[in-house]
Coordinates of N, CA and C in Angstrom, one line a residue:
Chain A
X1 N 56.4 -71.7 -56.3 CA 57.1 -71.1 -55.1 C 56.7 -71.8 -53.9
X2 N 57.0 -71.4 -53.1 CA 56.7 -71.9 -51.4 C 55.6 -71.0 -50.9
X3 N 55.0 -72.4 -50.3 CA 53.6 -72.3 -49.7 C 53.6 -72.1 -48.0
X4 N 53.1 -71.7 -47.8 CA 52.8 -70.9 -46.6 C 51.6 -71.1 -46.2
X5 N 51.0 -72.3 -44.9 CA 49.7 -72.0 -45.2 C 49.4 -71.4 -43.2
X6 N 48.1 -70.8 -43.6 CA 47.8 -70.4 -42.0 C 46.7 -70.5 -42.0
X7 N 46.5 -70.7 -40.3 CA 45.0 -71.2 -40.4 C 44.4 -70.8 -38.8
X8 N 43.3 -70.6 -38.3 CA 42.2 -70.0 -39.4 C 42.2 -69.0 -40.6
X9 N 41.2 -69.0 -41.3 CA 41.5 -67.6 -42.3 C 40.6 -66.7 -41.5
X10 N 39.2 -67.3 -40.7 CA 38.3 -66.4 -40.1 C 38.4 -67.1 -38.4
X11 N 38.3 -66.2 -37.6 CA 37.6 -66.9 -36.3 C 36.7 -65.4 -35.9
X12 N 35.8 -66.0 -35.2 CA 34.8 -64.7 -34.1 C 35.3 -65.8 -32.1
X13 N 35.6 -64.5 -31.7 CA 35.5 -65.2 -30.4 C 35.1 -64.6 -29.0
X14 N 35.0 -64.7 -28.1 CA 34.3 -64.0 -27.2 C 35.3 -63.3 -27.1
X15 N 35.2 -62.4 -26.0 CA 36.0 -61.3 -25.2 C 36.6 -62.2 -24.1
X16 N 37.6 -62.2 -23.5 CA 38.1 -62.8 -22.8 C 39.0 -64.0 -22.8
X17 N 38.3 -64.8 -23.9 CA 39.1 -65.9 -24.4 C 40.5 -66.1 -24.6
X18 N 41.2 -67.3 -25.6 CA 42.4 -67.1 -26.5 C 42.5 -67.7 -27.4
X19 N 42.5 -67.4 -28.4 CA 42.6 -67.9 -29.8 C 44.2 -68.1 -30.7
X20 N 44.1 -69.2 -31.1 CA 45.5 -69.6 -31.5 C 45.4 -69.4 -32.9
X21 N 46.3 -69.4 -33.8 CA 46.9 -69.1 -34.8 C 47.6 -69.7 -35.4
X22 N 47.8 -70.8 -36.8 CA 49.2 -71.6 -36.9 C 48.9 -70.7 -38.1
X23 N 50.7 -71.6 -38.3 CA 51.0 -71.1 -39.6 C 52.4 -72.2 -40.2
X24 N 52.1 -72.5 -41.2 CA 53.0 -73.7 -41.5 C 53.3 -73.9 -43.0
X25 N 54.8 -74.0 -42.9 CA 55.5 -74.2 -44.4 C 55.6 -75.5 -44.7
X26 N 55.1 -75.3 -45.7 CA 54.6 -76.7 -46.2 C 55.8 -77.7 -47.2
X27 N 56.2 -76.9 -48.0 CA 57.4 -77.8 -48.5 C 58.8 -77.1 -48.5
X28 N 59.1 -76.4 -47.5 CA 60.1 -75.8 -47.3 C 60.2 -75.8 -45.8
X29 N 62.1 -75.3 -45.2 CA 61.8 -75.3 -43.3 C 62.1 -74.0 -43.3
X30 N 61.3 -73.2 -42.6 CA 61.1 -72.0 -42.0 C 62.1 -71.6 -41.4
X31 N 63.3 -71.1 -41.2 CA 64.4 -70.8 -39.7 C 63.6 -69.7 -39.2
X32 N 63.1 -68.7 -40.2 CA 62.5 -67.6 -38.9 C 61.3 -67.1 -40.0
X33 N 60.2 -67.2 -38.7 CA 59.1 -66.3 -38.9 C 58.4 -64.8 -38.7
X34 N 57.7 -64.4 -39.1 CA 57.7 -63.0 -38.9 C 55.6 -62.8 -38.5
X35 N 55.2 -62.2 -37.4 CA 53.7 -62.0 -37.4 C 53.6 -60.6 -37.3
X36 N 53.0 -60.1 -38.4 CA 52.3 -58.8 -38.9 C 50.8 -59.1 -38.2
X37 N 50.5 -57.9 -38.3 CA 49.3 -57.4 -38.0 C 48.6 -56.3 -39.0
X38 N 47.8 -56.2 -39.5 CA 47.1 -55.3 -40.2 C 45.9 -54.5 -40.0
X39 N 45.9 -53.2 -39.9 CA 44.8 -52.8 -39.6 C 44.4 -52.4 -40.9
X40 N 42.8 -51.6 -41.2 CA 42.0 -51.7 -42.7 C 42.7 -50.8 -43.3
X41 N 43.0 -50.8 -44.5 CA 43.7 -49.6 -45.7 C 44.8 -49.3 -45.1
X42 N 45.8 -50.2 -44.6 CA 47.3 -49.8 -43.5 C 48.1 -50.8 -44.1
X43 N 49.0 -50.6 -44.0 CA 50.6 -51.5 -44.4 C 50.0 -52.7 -43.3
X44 N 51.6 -53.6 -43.5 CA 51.6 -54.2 -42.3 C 52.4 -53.8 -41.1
X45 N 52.3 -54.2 -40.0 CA 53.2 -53.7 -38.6 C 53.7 -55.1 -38.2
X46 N 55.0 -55.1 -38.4 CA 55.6 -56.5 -37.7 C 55.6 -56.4 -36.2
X47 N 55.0 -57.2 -35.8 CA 54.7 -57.6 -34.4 C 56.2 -58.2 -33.7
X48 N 56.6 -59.6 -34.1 CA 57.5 -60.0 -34.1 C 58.4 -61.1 -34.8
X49 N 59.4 -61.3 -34.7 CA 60.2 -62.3 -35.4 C 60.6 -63.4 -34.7
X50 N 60.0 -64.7 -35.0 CA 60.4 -65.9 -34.0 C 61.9 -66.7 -35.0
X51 N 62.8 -67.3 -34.4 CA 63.6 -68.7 -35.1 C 63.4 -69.9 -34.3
X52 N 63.5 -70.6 -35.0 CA 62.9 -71.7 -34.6 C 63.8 -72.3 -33.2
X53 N 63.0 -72.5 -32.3 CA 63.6 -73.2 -31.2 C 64.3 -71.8 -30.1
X54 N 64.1 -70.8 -30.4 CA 64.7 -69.7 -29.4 C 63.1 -68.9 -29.2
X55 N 63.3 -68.0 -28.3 CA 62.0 -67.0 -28.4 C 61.9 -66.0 -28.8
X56 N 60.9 -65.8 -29.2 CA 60.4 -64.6 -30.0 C 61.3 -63.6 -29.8
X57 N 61.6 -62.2 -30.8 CA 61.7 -60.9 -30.3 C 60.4 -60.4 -30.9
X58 N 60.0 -59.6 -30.3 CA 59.0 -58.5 -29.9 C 59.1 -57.2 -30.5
X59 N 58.2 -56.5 -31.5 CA 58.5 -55.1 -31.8 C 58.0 -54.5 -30.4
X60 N 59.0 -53.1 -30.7 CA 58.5 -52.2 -29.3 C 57.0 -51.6 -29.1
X61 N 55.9 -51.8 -28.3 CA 54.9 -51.7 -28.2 C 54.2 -52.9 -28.3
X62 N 54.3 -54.0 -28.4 CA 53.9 -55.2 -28.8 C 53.8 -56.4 -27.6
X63 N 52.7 -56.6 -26.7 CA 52.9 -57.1 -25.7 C 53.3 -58.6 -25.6
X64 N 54.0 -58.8 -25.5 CA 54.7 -60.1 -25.2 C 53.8 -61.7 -24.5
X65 N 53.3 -60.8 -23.4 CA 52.7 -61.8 -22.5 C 51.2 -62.1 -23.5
X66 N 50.4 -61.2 -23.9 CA 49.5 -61.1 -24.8 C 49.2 -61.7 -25.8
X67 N 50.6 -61.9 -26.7 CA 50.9 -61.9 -27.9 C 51.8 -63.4 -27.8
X68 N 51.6 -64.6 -27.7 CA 52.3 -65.7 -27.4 C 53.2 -66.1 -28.5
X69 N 53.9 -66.2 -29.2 CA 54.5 -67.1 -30.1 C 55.5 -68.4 -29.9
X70 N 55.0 -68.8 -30.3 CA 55.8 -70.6 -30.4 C 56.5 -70.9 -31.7
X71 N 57.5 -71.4 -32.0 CA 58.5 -71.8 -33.2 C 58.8 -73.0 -32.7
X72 N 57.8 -74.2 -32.6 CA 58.6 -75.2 -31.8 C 59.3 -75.9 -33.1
X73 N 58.9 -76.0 -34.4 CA 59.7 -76.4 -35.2 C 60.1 -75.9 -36.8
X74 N 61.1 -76.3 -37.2 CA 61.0 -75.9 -38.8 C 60.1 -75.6 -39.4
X75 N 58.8 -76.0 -39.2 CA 57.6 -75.9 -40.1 C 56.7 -75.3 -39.4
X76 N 56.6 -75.2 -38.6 CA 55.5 -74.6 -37.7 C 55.8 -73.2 -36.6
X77 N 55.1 -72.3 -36.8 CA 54.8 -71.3 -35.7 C 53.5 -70.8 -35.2
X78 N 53.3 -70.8 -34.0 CA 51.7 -70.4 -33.6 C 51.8 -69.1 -33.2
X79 N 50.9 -68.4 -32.7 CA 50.8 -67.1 -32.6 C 49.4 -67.3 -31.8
X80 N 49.1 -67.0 -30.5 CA 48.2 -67.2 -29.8 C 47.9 -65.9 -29.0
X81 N 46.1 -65.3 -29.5 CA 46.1 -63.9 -28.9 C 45.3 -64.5 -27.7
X82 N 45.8 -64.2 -26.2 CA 45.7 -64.5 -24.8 C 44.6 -63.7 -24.6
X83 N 43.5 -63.8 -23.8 CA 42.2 -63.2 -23.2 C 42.0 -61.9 -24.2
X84 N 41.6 -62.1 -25.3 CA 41.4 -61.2 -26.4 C 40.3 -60.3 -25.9
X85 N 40.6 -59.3 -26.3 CA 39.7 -57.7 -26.5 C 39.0 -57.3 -27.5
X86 N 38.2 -56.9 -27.5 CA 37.7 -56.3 -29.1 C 38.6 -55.4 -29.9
X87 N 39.5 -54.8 -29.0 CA 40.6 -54.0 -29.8 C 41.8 -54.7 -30.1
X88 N 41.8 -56.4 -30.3 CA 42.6 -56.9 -30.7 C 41.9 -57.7 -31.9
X89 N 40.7 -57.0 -32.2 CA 40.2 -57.7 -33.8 C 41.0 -57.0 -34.6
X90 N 41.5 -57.9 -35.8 CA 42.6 -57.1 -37.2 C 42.7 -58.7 -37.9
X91 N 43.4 -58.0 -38.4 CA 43.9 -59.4 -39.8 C 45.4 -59.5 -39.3
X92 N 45.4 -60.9 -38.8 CA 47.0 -61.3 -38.6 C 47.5 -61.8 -39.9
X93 N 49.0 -62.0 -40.2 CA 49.0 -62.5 -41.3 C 50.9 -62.7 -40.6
X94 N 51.2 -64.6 -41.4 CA 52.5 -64.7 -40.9 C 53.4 -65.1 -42.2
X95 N 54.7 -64.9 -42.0 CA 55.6 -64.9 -42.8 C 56.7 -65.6 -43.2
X96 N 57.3 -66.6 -43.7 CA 58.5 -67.5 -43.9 C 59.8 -67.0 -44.3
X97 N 61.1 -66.1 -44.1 CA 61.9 -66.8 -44.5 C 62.6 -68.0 -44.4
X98 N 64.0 -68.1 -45.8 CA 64.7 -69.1 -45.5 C 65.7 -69.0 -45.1
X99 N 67.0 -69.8 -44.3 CA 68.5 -69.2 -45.3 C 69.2 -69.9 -46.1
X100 N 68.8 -70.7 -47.3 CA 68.7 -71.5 -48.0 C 69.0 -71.0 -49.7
X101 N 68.9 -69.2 -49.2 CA 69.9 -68.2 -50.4 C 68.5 -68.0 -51.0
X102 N 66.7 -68.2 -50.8 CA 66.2 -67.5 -51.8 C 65.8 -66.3 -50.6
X103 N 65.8 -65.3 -51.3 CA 65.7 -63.9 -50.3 C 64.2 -63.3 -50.3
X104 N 63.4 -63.9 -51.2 CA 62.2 -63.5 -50.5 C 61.4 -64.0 -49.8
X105 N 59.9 -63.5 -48.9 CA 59.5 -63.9 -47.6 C 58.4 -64.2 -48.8
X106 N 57.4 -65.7 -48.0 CA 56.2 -66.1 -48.1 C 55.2 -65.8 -47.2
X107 N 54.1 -65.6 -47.3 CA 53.0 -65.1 -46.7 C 51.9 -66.4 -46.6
X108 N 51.7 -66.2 -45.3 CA 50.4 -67.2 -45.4 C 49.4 -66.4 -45.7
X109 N 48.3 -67.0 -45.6 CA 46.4 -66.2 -46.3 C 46.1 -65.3 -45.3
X110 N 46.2 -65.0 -43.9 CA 46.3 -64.5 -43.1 C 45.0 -65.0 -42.3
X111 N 44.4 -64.1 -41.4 CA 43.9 -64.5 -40.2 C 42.9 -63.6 -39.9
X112 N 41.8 -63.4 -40.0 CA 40.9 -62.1 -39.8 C 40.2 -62.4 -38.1
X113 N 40.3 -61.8 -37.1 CA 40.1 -62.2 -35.8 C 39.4 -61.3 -35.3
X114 N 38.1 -62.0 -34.9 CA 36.7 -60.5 -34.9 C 37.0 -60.8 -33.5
X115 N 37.0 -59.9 -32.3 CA 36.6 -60.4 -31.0 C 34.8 -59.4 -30.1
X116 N 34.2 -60.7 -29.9 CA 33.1 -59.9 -29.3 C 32.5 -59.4 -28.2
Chain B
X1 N 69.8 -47.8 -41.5 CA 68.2 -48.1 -41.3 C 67.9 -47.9 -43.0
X2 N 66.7 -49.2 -43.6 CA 66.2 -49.2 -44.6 C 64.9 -48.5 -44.5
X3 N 64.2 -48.0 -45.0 CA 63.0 -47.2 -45.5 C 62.3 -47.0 -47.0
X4 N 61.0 -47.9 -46.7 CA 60.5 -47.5 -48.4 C 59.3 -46.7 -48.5
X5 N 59.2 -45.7 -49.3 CA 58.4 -44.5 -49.5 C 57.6 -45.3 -51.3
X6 N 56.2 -45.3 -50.8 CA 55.2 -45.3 -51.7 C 54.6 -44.0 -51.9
X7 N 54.7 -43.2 -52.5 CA 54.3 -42.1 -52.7 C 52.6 -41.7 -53.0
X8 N 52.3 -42.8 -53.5 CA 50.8 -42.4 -53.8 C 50.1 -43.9 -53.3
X9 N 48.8 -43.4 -52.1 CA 48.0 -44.3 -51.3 C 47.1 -44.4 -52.4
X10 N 46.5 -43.8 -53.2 CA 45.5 -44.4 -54.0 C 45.5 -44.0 -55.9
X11 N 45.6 -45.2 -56.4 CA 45.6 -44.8 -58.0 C 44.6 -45.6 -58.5
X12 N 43.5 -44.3 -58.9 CA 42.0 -44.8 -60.0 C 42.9 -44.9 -61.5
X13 N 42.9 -45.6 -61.9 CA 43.1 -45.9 -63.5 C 41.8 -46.7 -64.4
X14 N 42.0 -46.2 -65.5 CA 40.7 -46.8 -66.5 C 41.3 -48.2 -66.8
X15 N 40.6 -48.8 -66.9 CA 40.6 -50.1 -67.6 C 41.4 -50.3 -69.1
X16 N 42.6 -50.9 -69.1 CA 43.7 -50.6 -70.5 C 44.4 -49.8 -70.7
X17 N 43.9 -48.7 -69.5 CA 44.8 -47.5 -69.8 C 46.4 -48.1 -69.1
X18 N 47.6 -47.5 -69.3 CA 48.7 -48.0 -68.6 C 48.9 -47.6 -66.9
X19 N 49.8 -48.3 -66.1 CA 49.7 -47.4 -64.3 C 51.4 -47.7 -64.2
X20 N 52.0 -46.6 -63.4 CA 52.9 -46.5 -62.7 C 52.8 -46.7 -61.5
X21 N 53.4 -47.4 -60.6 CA 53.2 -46.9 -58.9 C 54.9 -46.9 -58.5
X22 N 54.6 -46.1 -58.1 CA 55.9 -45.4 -57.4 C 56.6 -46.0 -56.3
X23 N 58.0 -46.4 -56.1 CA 58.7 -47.1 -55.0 C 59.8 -46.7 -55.0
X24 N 59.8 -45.8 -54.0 CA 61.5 -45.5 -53.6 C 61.7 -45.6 -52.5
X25 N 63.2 -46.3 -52.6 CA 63.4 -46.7 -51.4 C 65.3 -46.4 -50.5
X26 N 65.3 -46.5 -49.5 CA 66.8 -46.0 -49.0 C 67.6 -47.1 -47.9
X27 N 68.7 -47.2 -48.5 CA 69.6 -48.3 -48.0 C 71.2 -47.5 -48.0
X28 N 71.8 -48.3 -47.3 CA 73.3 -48.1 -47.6 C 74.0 -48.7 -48.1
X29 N 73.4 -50.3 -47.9 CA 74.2 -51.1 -48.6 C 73.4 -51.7 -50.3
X30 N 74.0 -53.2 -50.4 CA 73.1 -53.5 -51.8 C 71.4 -53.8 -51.2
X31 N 70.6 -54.0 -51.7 CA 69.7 -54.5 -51.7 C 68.8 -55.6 -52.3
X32 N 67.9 -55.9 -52.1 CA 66.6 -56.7 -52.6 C 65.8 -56.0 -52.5
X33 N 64.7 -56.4 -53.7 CA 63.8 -55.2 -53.5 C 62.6 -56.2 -54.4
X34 N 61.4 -56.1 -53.9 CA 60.3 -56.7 -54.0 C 59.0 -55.8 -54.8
X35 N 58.3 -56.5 -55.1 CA 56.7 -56.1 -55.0 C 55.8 -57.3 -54.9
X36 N 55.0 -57.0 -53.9 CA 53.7 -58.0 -53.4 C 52.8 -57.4 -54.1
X37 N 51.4 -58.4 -54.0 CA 50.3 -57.6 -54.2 C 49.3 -58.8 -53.3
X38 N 47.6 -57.9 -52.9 CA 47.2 -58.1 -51.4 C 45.9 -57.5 -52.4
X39 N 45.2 -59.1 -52.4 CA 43.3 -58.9 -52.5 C 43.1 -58.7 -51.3
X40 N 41.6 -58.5 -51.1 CA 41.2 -58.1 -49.9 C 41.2 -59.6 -49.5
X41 N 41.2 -59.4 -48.0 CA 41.0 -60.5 -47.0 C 42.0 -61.9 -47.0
X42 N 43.6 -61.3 -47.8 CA 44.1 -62.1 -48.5 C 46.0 -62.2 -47.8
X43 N 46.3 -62.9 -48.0 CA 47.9 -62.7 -47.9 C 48.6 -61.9 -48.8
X44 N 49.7 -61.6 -48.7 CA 50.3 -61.1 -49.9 C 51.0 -61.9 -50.7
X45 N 51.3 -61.9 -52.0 CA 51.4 -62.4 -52.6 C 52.7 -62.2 -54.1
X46 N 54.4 -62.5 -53.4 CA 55.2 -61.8 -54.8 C 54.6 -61.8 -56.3
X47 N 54.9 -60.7 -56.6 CA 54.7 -59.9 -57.9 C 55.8 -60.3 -58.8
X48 N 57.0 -59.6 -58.3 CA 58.4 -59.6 -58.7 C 59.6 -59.2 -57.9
X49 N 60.8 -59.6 -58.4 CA 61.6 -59.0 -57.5 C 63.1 -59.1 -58.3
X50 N 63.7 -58.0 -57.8 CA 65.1 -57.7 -58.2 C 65.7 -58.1 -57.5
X51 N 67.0 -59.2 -57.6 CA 68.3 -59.8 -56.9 C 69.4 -58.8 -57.1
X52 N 69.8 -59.4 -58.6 CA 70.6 -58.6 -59.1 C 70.5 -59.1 -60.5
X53 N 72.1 -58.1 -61.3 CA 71.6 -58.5 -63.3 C 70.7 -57.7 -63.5
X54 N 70.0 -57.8 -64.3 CA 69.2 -57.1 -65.6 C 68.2 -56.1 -64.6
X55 N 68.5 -54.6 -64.9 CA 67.6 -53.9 -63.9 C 66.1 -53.9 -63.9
X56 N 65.6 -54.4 -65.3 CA 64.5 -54.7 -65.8 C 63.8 -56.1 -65.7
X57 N 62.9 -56.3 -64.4 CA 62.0 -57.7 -63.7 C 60.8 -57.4 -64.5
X58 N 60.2 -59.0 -64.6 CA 59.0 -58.8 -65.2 C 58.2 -60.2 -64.3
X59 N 56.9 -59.9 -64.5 CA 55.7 -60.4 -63.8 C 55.4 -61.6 -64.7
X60 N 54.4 -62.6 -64.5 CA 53.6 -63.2 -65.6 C 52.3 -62.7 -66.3
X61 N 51.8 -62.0 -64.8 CA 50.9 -61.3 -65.3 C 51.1 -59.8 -66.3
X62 N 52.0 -59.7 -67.1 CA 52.3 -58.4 -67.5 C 52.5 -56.6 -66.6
X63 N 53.3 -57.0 -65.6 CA 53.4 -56.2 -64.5 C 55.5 -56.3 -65.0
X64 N 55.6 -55.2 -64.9 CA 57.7 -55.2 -64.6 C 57.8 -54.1 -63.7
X65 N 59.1 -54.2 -63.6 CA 59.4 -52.8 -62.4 C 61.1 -52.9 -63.1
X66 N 61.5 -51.9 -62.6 CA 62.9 -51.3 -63.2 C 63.8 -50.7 -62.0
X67 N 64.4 -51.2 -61.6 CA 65.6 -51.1 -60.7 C 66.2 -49.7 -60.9
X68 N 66.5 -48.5 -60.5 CA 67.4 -47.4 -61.1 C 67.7 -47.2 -59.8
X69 N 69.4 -47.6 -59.3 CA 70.3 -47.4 -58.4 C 70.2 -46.0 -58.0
X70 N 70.7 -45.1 -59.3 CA 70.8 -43.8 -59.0 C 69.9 -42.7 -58.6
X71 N 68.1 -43.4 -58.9 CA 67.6 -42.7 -58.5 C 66.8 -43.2 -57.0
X72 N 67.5 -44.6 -56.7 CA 66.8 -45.0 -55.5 C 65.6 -45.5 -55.9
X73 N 64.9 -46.2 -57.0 CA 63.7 -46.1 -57.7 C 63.1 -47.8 -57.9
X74 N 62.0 -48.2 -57.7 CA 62.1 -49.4 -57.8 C 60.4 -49.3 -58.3
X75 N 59.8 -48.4 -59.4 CA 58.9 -48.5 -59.9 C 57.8 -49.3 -60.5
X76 N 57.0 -49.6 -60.2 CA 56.1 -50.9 -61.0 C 55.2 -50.3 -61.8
X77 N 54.9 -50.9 -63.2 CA 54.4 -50.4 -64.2 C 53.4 -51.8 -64.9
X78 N 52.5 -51.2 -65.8 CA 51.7 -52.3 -66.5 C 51.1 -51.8 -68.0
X79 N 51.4 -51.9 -69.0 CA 51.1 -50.6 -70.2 C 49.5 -50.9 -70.3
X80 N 48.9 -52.1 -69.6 CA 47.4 -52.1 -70.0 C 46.7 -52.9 -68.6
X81 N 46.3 -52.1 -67.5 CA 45.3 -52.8 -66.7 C 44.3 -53.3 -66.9
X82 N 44.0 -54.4 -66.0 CA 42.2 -54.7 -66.1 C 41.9 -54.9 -64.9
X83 N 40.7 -55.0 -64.8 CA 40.0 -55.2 -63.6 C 40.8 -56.1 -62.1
X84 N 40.7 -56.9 -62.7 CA 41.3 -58.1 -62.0 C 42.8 -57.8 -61.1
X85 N 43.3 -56.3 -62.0 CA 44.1 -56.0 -60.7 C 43.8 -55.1 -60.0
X86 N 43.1 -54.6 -59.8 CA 42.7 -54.0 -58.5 C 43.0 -55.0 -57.0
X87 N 43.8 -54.2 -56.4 CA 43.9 -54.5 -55.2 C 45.2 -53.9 -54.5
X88 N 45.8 -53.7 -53.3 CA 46.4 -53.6 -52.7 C 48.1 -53.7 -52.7
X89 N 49.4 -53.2 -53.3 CA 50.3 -53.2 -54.1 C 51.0 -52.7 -52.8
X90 N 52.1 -53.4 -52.6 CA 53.2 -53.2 -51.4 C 54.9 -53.6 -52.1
X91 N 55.5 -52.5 -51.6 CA 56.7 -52.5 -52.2 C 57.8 -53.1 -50.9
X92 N 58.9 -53.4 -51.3 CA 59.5 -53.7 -49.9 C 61.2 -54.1 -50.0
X93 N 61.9 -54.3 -48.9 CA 63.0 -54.2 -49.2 C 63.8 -54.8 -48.1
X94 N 64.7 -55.4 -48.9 CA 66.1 -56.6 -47.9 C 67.1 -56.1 -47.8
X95 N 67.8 -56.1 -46.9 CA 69.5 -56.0 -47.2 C 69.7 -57.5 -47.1
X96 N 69.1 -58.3 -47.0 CA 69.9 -59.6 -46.0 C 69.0 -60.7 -47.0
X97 N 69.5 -61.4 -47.5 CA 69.0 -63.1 -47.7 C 68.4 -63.7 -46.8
X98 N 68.4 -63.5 -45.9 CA 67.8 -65.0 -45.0 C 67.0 -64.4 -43.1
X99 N 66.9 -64.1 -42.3 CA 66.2 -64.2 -41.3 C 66.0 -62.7 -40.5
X100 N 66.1 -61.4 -41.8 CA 65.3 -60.4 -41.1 C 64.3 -60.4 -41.8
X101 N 63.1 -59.4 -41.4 CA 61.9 -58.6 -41.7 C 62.3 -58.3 -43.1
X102 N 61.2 -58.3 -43.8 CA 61.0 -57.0 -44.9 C 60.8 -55.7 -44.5
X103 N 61.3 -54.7 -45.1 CA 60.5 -53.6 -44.9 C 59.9 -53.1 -46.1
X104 N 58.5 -53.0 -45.9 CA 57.5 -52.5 -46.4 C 57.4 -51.3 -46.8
X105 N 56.9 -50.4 -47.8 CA 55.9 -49.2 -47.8 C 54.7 -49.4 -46.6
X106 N 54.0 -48.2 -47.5 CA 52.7 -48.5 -47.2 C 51.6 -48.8 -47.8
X107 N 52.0 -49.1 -48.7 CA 50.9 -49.6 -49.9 C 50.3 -49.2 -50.8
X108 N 49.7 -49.0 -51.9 CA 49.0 -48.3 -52.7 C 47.9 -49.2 -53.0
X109 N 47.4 -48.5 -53.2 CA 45.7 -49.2 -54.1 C 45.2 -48.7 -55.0
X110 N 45.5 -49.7 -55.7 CA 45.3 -49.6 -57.4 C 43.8 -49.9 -57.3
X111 N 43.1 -49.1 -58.1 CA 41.6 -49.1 -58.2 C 40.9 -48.9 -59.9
X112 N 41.4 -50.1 -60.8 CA 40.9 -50.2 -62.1 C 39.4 -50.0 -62.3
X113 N 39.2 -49.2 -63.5 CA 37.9 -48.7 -63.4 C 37.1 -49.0 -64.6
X114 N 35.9 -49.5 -65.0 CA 35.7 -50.1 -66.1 C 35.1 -48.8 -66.8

């Protein structure tokens, strides 16, 4: 199947900072990505859905300015958390479709982001 | 609007014994319909999944699930667990091939017990 990879799997970072996020399809082109958020023993919450080369949409409650996403190409999306909080430690985790007719989504490893 | 209901957040099962996990889900139109599964600290990862044809999908790992239109039902089953699946089981659902969201349950957790 199609690989999905993201990276970091772990970061710790100060309070304040911003920490970036890729995520990249490796032998397939992504048209749209999707970044979940996970909090412990919880489903996922889709944050937002980027296509490549337009901007993000945004789930409602999901700060935009905070929450950065870039699709600058087929294979690549970042996801950059802006002057991070402790209440923005979770497990990020991003997502590939295609429209290339196979209908399920790939998952990268996800992203565990401690802030301190 | 699509919606998928996991019915049970947590299933202890013995080790060999068989597990059901529950997935129903609601659409108007046709669907796609999935199952992930999620180690800790992990991405998720397809199980199986129903397009269309045979209502009956199967895993490699000895996991199937069974499509029933009429009951809205997209069940996943295994007649002998082991350890090794323990973990985190998410059910989910398409109308669309190509560039919306999944929607998700909420997950269950299968907890094999030696």
């Amino acid at each position: 199947g199609a690989v999905v990879s993201q990276h970091p799997s772990r970061v710790i970072c100060k309070s304040g900072t911003s920490v970036k996020i890729e995520c990249r399809s490796l032998d397939f082109q992504a048209t749209t990505m999707f970044w979940y958020r996970q909090f412990p023993k919880q489903s996922l919450m889709l944050m937002a859905t980027s296509n490549e080369g337009s901007k993000a949409t945004y789930e409602q409650g999901v700060e935009k300015d905070k929450f950065l996403i870039n699709h600058a190409s087929l294979t690549l999306s970042t996801l950059t958390v802006t002057s991070a909080h402790p209440e923005d430690s979770s497990f990020y985790i991003c997502s590939a479709r295609t429209n290339s007719g196979v209908p399920e989504a790939f998952f990268g490893q996800g992203t565990r982001l401690t802030v301190v | 609007a699509q919606s998928v209901t996991q019915l049970d957040s947590q299933v202890p099962v013995f080790e060999e014994a068989p597990v059901e996990l529950r997935c129903n889900y609601s659409s108007s139109v046709s669907v796609y319909l999935f199952w992930y599964v999620q180690y800790p600290n992990q991405g998720l990862q397809l199980l199986l999944k129903y397009l269309s044809g045979s209502t009956l999908v199967e895993s490699i790992n000895g996991f199937e699930a069974e499509f029933n239109k009429s009951q809205t039902s997209f069940h996943l089953r295994k007649p002998s667990v082991h350890i090794s699946d323990t973990a985190e089981y998410f059910c989910a659902v398409s109308d669309h091939p190509g560039n919306t969201p999944l929607v998700f349950g909420k997950g269950t957790r299968l907890s094999v017990i030696a």
